[in-house]
mmCIF file of C-alpha atoms and ligand atoms in Angstrom:
data_model
loop_
_atom_site.group_PDB
_atom_site.id
_atom_site.type_symbol
_atom_site.label_atom_id
_atom_site.label_comp_id
_atom_site.label_asym_id
_atom_site.label_seq_id
_atom_site.Cartn_x
_atom_site.Cartn_y
_atom_site.Cartn_z
ATOM 1 C CA MET I 1 96.259 87.760 104.252
ATOM 2 C CA THR I 2 93.278 84.809 106.920
ATOM 3 C CA ILE I 3 93.092 82.075 104.321
ATOM 4 C CA HIS I 4 89.745 80.664 106.072
ATOM 5 C CA GLY I 5 91.339 76.720 104.711
ATOM 6 C CA ASP I 6 90.843 76.806 101.469
ATOM 7 C CA LEU I 7 93.100 76.092 98.544
ATOM 8 C CA ARG I 8 92.473 77.892 95.109
ATOM 9 C CA GLN I 9 89.727 75.501 93.470
ATOM 10 C CA ASN I 10 87.923 75.384 90.218
ATOM 11 C CA GLY I 11 85.118 77.944 90.160
ATOM 12 C CA HIS I 12 84.690 78.015 94.125
ATOM 13 C CA PRO I 13 84.769 81.573 95.736
ATOM 14 C CA ARG I 14 87.260 81.532 98.320
ATOM 15 C CA GLN I 15 86.346 83.173 101.726
ATOM 16 C CA LEU I 16 89.438 85.956 102.565
ATOM 17 C CA ALA I 17 90.272 88.329 104.871
ATOM 18 C CA ILE I 18 92.858 91.215 105.685
ATOM 19 C CA GLN I 19 93.355 93.122 108.404
ATOM 20 C CA TYR I 20 93.100 97.061 108.204
ATOM 21 C CA GLY I 21 93.821 98.703 111.046
ATOM 22 C CA ARG I 22 91.305 97.223 113.365
ATOM 23 C CA LYS I 23 89.078 96.332 111.556
ATOM 24 C CA GLN I 24 89.348 93.059 109.843
ATOM 25 C CA ILE I 25 87.780 92.555 106.146
ATOM 26 C CA GLU I 26 86.118 89.567 104.821
ATOM 27 C CA PHE I 27 85.930 88.573 101.191
ATOM 28 C CA GLN I 28 84.696 86.341 98.849
ATOM 29 C CA LEU I 29 87.434 85.845 96.407
ATOM 30 C CA SER I 30 86.820 84.275 92.947
ATOM 31 C CA TYR I 31 88.532 84.443 89.141
ATOM 32 C CA SER I 32 88.003 85.036 85.934
ATOM 33 C CA ALA I 33 89.685 85.615 82.527
ATOM 34 C CA ARG I 34 89.614 89.415 83.658
ATOM 35 C CA LYS I 35 92.753 91.495 83.655
ATOM 36 C CA THR I 36 92.059 93.577 86.284
ATOM 37 C CA LEU I 37 91.033 93.006 90.023
ATOM 38 C CA SER I 38 86.843 94.271 91.021
ATOM 39 C CA ILE I 39 86.513 95.055 94.407
ATOM 40 C CA VAL I 40 82.678 95.312 94.442
ATOM 41 C CA VAL I 41 80.464 96.034 97.907
ATOM 42 C CA HIS I 42 77.867 94.724 98.469
ATOM 43 C CA PRO I 43 74.138 96.287 100.508
ATOM 44 C CA ASP I 44 74.378 93.694 102.761
ATOM 45 C CA LEU I 45 77.681 94.978 102.971
ATOM 46 C CA SER I 46 79.686 92.054 102.214
ATOM 47 C CA VAL I 47 82.546 92.472 100.027
ATOM 48 C CA VAL I 48 82.948 89.978 96.477
ATOM 49 C CA VAL I 49 86.374 90.436 94.630
ATOM 50 C CA THR I 50 86.993 89.487 90.946
ATOM 51 C CA ALA I 51 90.857 88.882 90.036
ATOM 52 C CA PRO I 52 92.176 87.103 86.942
ATOM 53 C CA LYS I 53 92.709 84.276 86.618
ATOM 54 C CA ASP I 54 96.726 84.184 87.443
ATOM 55 C CA ALA I 55 96.675 86.624 90.208
ATOM 56 C CA ALA I 56 98.910 85.767 93.132
ATOM 57 C CA ASP I 57 97.793 85.752 96.418
ATOM 58 C CA ASP I 58 100.044 88.543 97.475
ATOM 59 C CA ALA I 59 98.845 90.821 94.228
ATOM 60 C CA VAL I 60 96.184 90.193 95.842
ATOM 61 C CA GLU I 61 96.646 91.278 99.203
ATOM 62 C CA GLU I 62 98.231 94.660 98.131
ATOM 63 C CA LYS I 63 95.639 95.699 95.776
ATOM 64 C CA MET I 64 93.005 94.944 98.905
ATOM 65 C CA HIS I 65 95.199 97.090 101.577
ATOM 66 C CA LYS I 66 95.253 99.571 98.660
ATOM 67 C CA ARG I 67 91.323 99.812 97.973
ATOM 68 C CA ALA I 68 91.092 99.031 102.555
ATOM 69 C CA ALA I 69 89.656 102.380 103.147
ATOM 70 C CA TRP I 70 87.778 102.471 100.231
ATOM 71 C CA ILE I 71 85.920 98.878 101.129
ATOM 72 C CA VAL I 72 85.104 100.164 104.631
ATOM 73 C CA GLN I 73 84.351 103.699 103.239
ATOM 74 C CA GLN I 74 81.797 101.903 101.591
ATOM 75 C CA GLN I 75 80.058 99.684 103.781
ATOM 76 C CA ARG I 76 79.802 102.281 105.802
ATOM 77 C CA PHE I 77 77.532 104.787 103.284
ATOM 78 C CA PHE I 78 75.206 101.278 103.427
ATOM 79 C CA GLU I 79 75.567 100.483 107.483
ATOM 80 C CA ASN I 80 75.062 104.422 107.639
ATOM 81 C CA TYR I 81 72.930 106.131 104.984
ATOM 82 C CA LEU I 82 69.587 106.304 106.898
ATOM 83 C CA PRO I 83 70.873 108.567 110.085
ATOM 84 C CA THR I 84 73.532 110.188 106.944
ATOM 85 C CA ILE I 85 70.544 111.390 105.273
ATOM 86 C CA PRO I 86 70.293 114.873 106.751
ATOM 87 C CA PRO I 87 66.725 114.653 109.057
ATOM 88 C CA ARG I 88 64.460 116.548 107.193
ATOM 89 C CA THR I 89 62.212 120.077 109.013
ATOM 90 C CA TYR I 90 59.283 119.524 106.075
ATOM 91 C CA VAL I 91 58.933 123.009 105.665
ATOM 92 C CA SER I 92 58.076 124.710 102.480
ATOM 93 C CA GLY I 93 60.770 124.631 100.268
ATOM 94 C CA GLU I 94 63.043 121.814 101.918
ATOM 95 C CA SER I 95 64.279 119.547 99.223
ATOM 96 C CA HIS I 96 63.081 115.808 99.018
ATOM 97 C CA ARG I 97 64.641 112.918 97.236
ATOM 98 C CA TYR I 98 61.652 110.865 95.116
ATOM 99 C CA LEU I 99 62.671 107.622 92.282
ATOM 100 C CA GLY I 100 66.229 109.731 92.118
ATOM 101 C CA ARG I 101 65.227 113.182 92.056
ATOM 102 C CA GLN I 102 65.216 116.349 93.980
ATOM 103 C CA CYS I 103 61.656 117.405 94.248
ATOM 104 C CA ARG I 104 61.191 120.745 95.810
ATOM 105 C CA LEU I 105 57.646 120.308 98.800
ATOM 106 C CA ARG I 106 55.631 122.861 98.918
ATOM 107 C CA VAL I 107 53.011 123.506 101.201
ATOM 108 C CA HIS I 108 49.358 125.334 100.030
ATOM 109 C CA GLU I 109 46.439 125.498 102.107
ATOM 110 C CA GLY I 110 43.377 123.557 100.357
ATOM 111 C CA SER I 111 40.314 122.317 101.138
ATOM 112 C CA GLU I 112 41.743 119.034 102.580
ATOM 113 C CA ASP I 113 44.602 117.532 103.416
ATOM 114 C CA VAL I 114 46.487 115.399 100.515
ATOM 115 C CA VAL I 115 49.666 115.084 98.683
ATOM 116 C CA LYS I 116 50.130 115.484 95.161
ATOM 117 C CA LEU I 117 52.665 115.280 93.258
ATOM 118 C CA ALA I 118 52.967 117.802 89.780
ATOM 119 C CA ARG I 119 56.016 119.226 87.874
ATOM 120 C CA GLY I 120 58.567 117.488 90.148
ATOM 121 C CA GLN I 121 57.153 119.464 92.807
ATOM 122 C CA ILE I 122 55.778 117.487 95.881
ATOM 123 C CA ASN I 123 52.286 119.430 96.660
ATOM 124 C CA VAL I 124 50.949 119.221 100.538
ATOM 125 C CA TYR I 125 47.497 121.049 100.782
ATOM 126 C CA LEU I 126 46.322 121.540 104.054
ATOM 127 C CA SER I 127 42.956 122.375 105.507
ATOM 128 C CA ASP I 128 44.686 123.888 108.055
ATOM 129 C CA LEU I 129 47.616 125.741 108.101
ATOM 130 C CA SER I 130 48.748 126.385 111.525
ATOM 131 C CA LYS I 131 49.133 122.763 111.761
ATOM 132 C CA LYS I 132 52.546 121.877 111.372
ATOM 133 C CA GLN I 133 52.795 118.488 112.229
ATOM 134 C CA ARG I 134 50.596 117.459 109.657
ATOM 135 C CA ILE I 135 52.683 118.338 106.711
ATOM 136 C CA LYS I 136 55.145 114.932 108.167
ATOM 137 C CA THR I 137 52.361 112.687 108.292
ATOM 138 C CA LEU I 138 51.120 113.278 105.370
ATOM 139 C CA VAL I 139 54.213 113.449 103.027
ATOM 140 C CA VAL I 140 55.474 110.101 105.376
ATOM 141 C CA SER I 141 52.596 108.648 104.236
ATOM 142 C CA TRP I 142 52.233 109.544 101.419
ATOM 143 C CA LEU I 143 55.788 108.267 100.276
ATOM 144 C CA HIS I 144 54.476 105.108 102.041
ATOM 145 C CA GLN I 145 52.124 104.877 99.011
ATOM 146 C CA ARG I 146 54.078 105.324 96.749
ATOM 147 C CA ALA I 147 56.470 103.076 97.763
ATOM 148 C CA VAL I 148 53.236 100.142 97.732
ATOM 149 C CA VAL I 149 52.641 101.212 94.087
ATOM 150 C CA VAL I 150 56.057 101.105 93.082
ATOM 151 C CA PHE I 151 57.624 98.624 94.349
ATOM 152 C CA GLN I 152 54.731 96.406 93.585
ATOM 153 C CA GLU I 153 54.571 97.081 89.538
ATOM 154 C CA LEU I 154 58.455 96.855 89.357
ATOM 155 C CA PHE I 155 57.953 93.410 91.195
ATOM 156 C CA ASP I 156 55.428 92.238 88.749
ATOM 157 C CA ASN I 157 57.341 92.712 85.879
ATOM 158 C CA THR I 158 60.387 91.133 86.889
ATOM 159 C CA VAL I 159 58.914 88.158 88.837
ATOM 160 C CA ALA I 160 57.246 87.547 84.878
ATOM 161 C CA LYS I 161 60.651 87.555 83.513
ATOM 162 C CA ALA I 162 62.417 85.673 86.581
ATOM 163 C CA GLU I 163 60.032 83.160 86.176
ATOM 164 C CA ARG I 164 61.313 82.313 82.593
ATOM 165 C CA HIS I 165 64.266 81.180 84.563
ATOM 166 C CA GLY I 166 62.703 79.243 87.059
ATOM 167 C CA ILE I 167 62.539 81.413 90.084
ATOM 168 C CA THR I 168 59.376 81.371 92.118
ATOM 169 C CA ALA I 169 58.265 84.335 94.015
ATOM 170 C CA MET I 170 55.371 84.905 96.248
ATOM 171 C CA ASN I 171 55.531 88.460 96.982
ATOM 172 C CA PHE I 172 57.206 91.155 99.200
ATOM 173 C CA GLU I 173 56.893 92.960 101.757
ATOM 174 C CA ILE I 174 57.614 96.417 102.885
ATOM 175 C CA ARG I 175 60.120 96.294 106.175
ATOM 176 C CA ARG I 176 62.322 99.111 107.573
ATOM 177 C CA MET I 177 66.173 97.254 107.634
ATOM 178 C CA LYS I 178 68.633 99.491 109.605
ATOM 179 C CA ASN I 179 71.355 98.986 106.633
ATOM 180 C CA ARG I 180 69.749 96.963 104.396
ATOM 181 C CA TRP I 181 68.456 97.714 100.814
ATOM 182 C CA GLY I 182 66.503 94.561 100.224
ATOM 183 C CA SER I 183 66.834 90.954 101.826
ATOM 184 C CA CYS I 184 65.361 87.517 100.948
ATOM 185 C CA THR I 185 63.923 85.260 104.117
ATOM 186 C CA LYS I 186 64.682 81.613 103.912
ATOM 187 C CA GLU I 187 60.851 80.663 103.371
ATOM 188 C CA GLY I 188 61.833 82.867 100.426
ATOM 189 C CA HIS I 189 59.753 86.042 101.199
ATOM 190 C CA ILE I 190 61.614 89.764 99.890
ATOM 191 C CA LEU I 191 61.610 92.259 101.914
ATOM 192 C CA LEU I 192 61.578 95.931 100.713
ATOM 193 C CA ASN I 193 63.606 99.087 102.453
ATOM 194 C CA PRO I 194 60.295 101.930 101.881
ATOM 195 C CA ASP I 195 63.324 104.180 101.799
ATOM 196 C CA LEU I 196 64.046 103.043 98.104
ATOM 197 C CA ILE I 197 61.094 105.225 96.911
ATOM 198 C CA ILE I 198 64.986 107.942 97.390
ATOM 199 C CA ALA I 199 65.612 105.664 94.112
ATOM 200 C CA PRO I 200 65.331 105.595 90.643
ATOM 201 C CA LYS I 201 63.119 102.942 89.215
ATOM 202 C CA GLN I 202 66.043 100.997 87.958
ATOM 203 C CA CYS I 203 67.947 100.663 91.156
ATOM 204 C CA ILE I 204 64.513 99.560 92.927
ATOM 205 C CA GLU I 205 64.846 96.790 90.270
ATOM 206 C CA TYR I 206 67.970 96.263 90.639
ATOM 207 C CA VAL I 207 67.637 95.186 94.082
ATOM 208 C CA ILE I 208 64.057 93.158 93.258
ATOM 209 C CA VAL I 209 65.750 91.326 90.706
ATOM 210 C CA HIS I 210 69.077 90.629 93.142
ATOM 211 C CA GLU I 211 66.796 89.571 95.471
ATOM 212 C CA LEU I 212 64.818 87.455 93.381
ATOM 213 C CA CYS I 213 68.472 85.980 91.750
ATOM 214 C CA HIS I 214 69.239 84.716 95.865
ATOM 215 C CA LEU I 215 65.768 82.618 95.478
ATOM 216 C CA GLN I 216 67.371 80.646 93.674
ATOM 217 C CA GLU I 217 70.937 81.195 94.822
ATOM 218 C CA HIS I 218 72.422 81.711 98.099
ATOM 219 C CA ASN I 219 75.800 83.117 97.889
ATOM 220 C CA HIS I 220 77.641 85.427 95.406
ATOM 221 C CA GLY I 221 79.275 82.810 93.404
ATOM 222 C CA PRO I 222 79.039 82.720 90.163
ATOM 223 C CA ARG I 223 75.841 81.078 89.230
ATOM 224 C CA PHE I 224 74.625 83.776 90.371
ATOM 225 C CA TYR I 225 75.794 86.347 89.015
ATOM 226 C CA ARG I 226 75.224 84.673 85.846
ATOM 227 C CA LEU I 227 72.154 84.948 86.566
ATOM 228 C CA LEU I 228 71.724 88.212 87.486
ATOM 229 C CA GLN I 229 72.846 89.376 84.703
ATOM 230 C CA THR I 230 70.871 87.353 82.511
ATOM 231 C CA LEU I 231 67.973 89.204 84.174
ATOM 232 C CA LEU I 232 69.465 92.359 84.739
ATOM 233 C CA PRO I 233 72.322 93.093 81.851
ATOM 234 C CA ASP I 234 72.786 96.487 83.290
ATOM 235 C CA TRP I 235 73.208 95.760 87.296
ATOM 236 C CA GLU I 236 76.524 96.770 87.403
ATOM 237 C CA GLN I 237 75.260 100.081 86.197
ATOM 238 C CA GLN I 238 72.228 100.348 88.699
ATOM 239 C CA ARG I 239 74.082 99.550 91.252
ATOM 240 C CA GLU I 240 77.060 102.552 90.753
ATOM 241 C CA ARG I 241 73.651 104.473 90.659
ATOM 242 C CA LEU I 242 71.844 103.449 94.078
ATOM 243 C CA ASN I 243 75.703 103.349 96.027
ATOM 244 C CA GLY I 244 75.539 107.345 94.068
ATOM 245 C CA CYS I 245 72.176 108.104 96.450
ATOM 246 C CA VAL I 246 73.867 106.785 99.192
ATOM 247 C CA VAL I 247 76.888 108.880 98.766
ATOM 248 C CA GLU I 248 74.736 112.358 98.022
ATOM 249 C CA GLY I 249 72.722 111.958 101.251
ATOM 250 C CA SER I 250 75.589 111.528 103.157
ATOM 251 C CA SER I 251 76.880 115.313 102.615
ATOM 252 C CA PRO I 252 76.637 117.248 105.805
HETATM 253 ZN ZN1 LIG P 301 73.444 89.740 97.924
#
């Protein structure tokens, strides 16, 4: 295990790394009163490990080697989730994900070009059914509009809670990012990936809360997790579900 020059200090996470094949896995290690080692891979690909207080470095290293394949796999999901979602062809009957649900796409003839969600179906009405490329344009822009509305609603609710804990956030921007669900800039702007619209609302909320916490705590240190825990007690469960969203999409 490579130790980037620090000893076990009170409360401060250590930056460590193990070698896995040709890959170096860097991780942040902190200690807590827990009995087992926990490994978390974040959407930003960072690896955060919490070990029991008395865990020896050898034992941590051994565990990390055992879970290395899994860690790399998790990072790959976050890295590649966009390309691994099978490409959509926008034909009637195709399944699309929206807020954690699988919704069938149905194309109908209609008096105007419009998309309407009804009974778990994404209904596309086209005035000219021969214009098949219109379907994709309509669905993509509908999903984007839904992302704007849903993210805003979740953001407003979350900010109200966060303000009580001294976090001030301006607003968010929707931006397509290659390997992140969310991000925040040094200037305090929160960026959300429009593809989050495929995930359940609680998972979107988790990404928003995670980024809001970074406005106060830049690193994934104990204070970051305390804040996250206060604002969203079930964040671990939501993170798991979000990971699940990625896994589902990755099946060929
Ligand atoms: Zn983070």
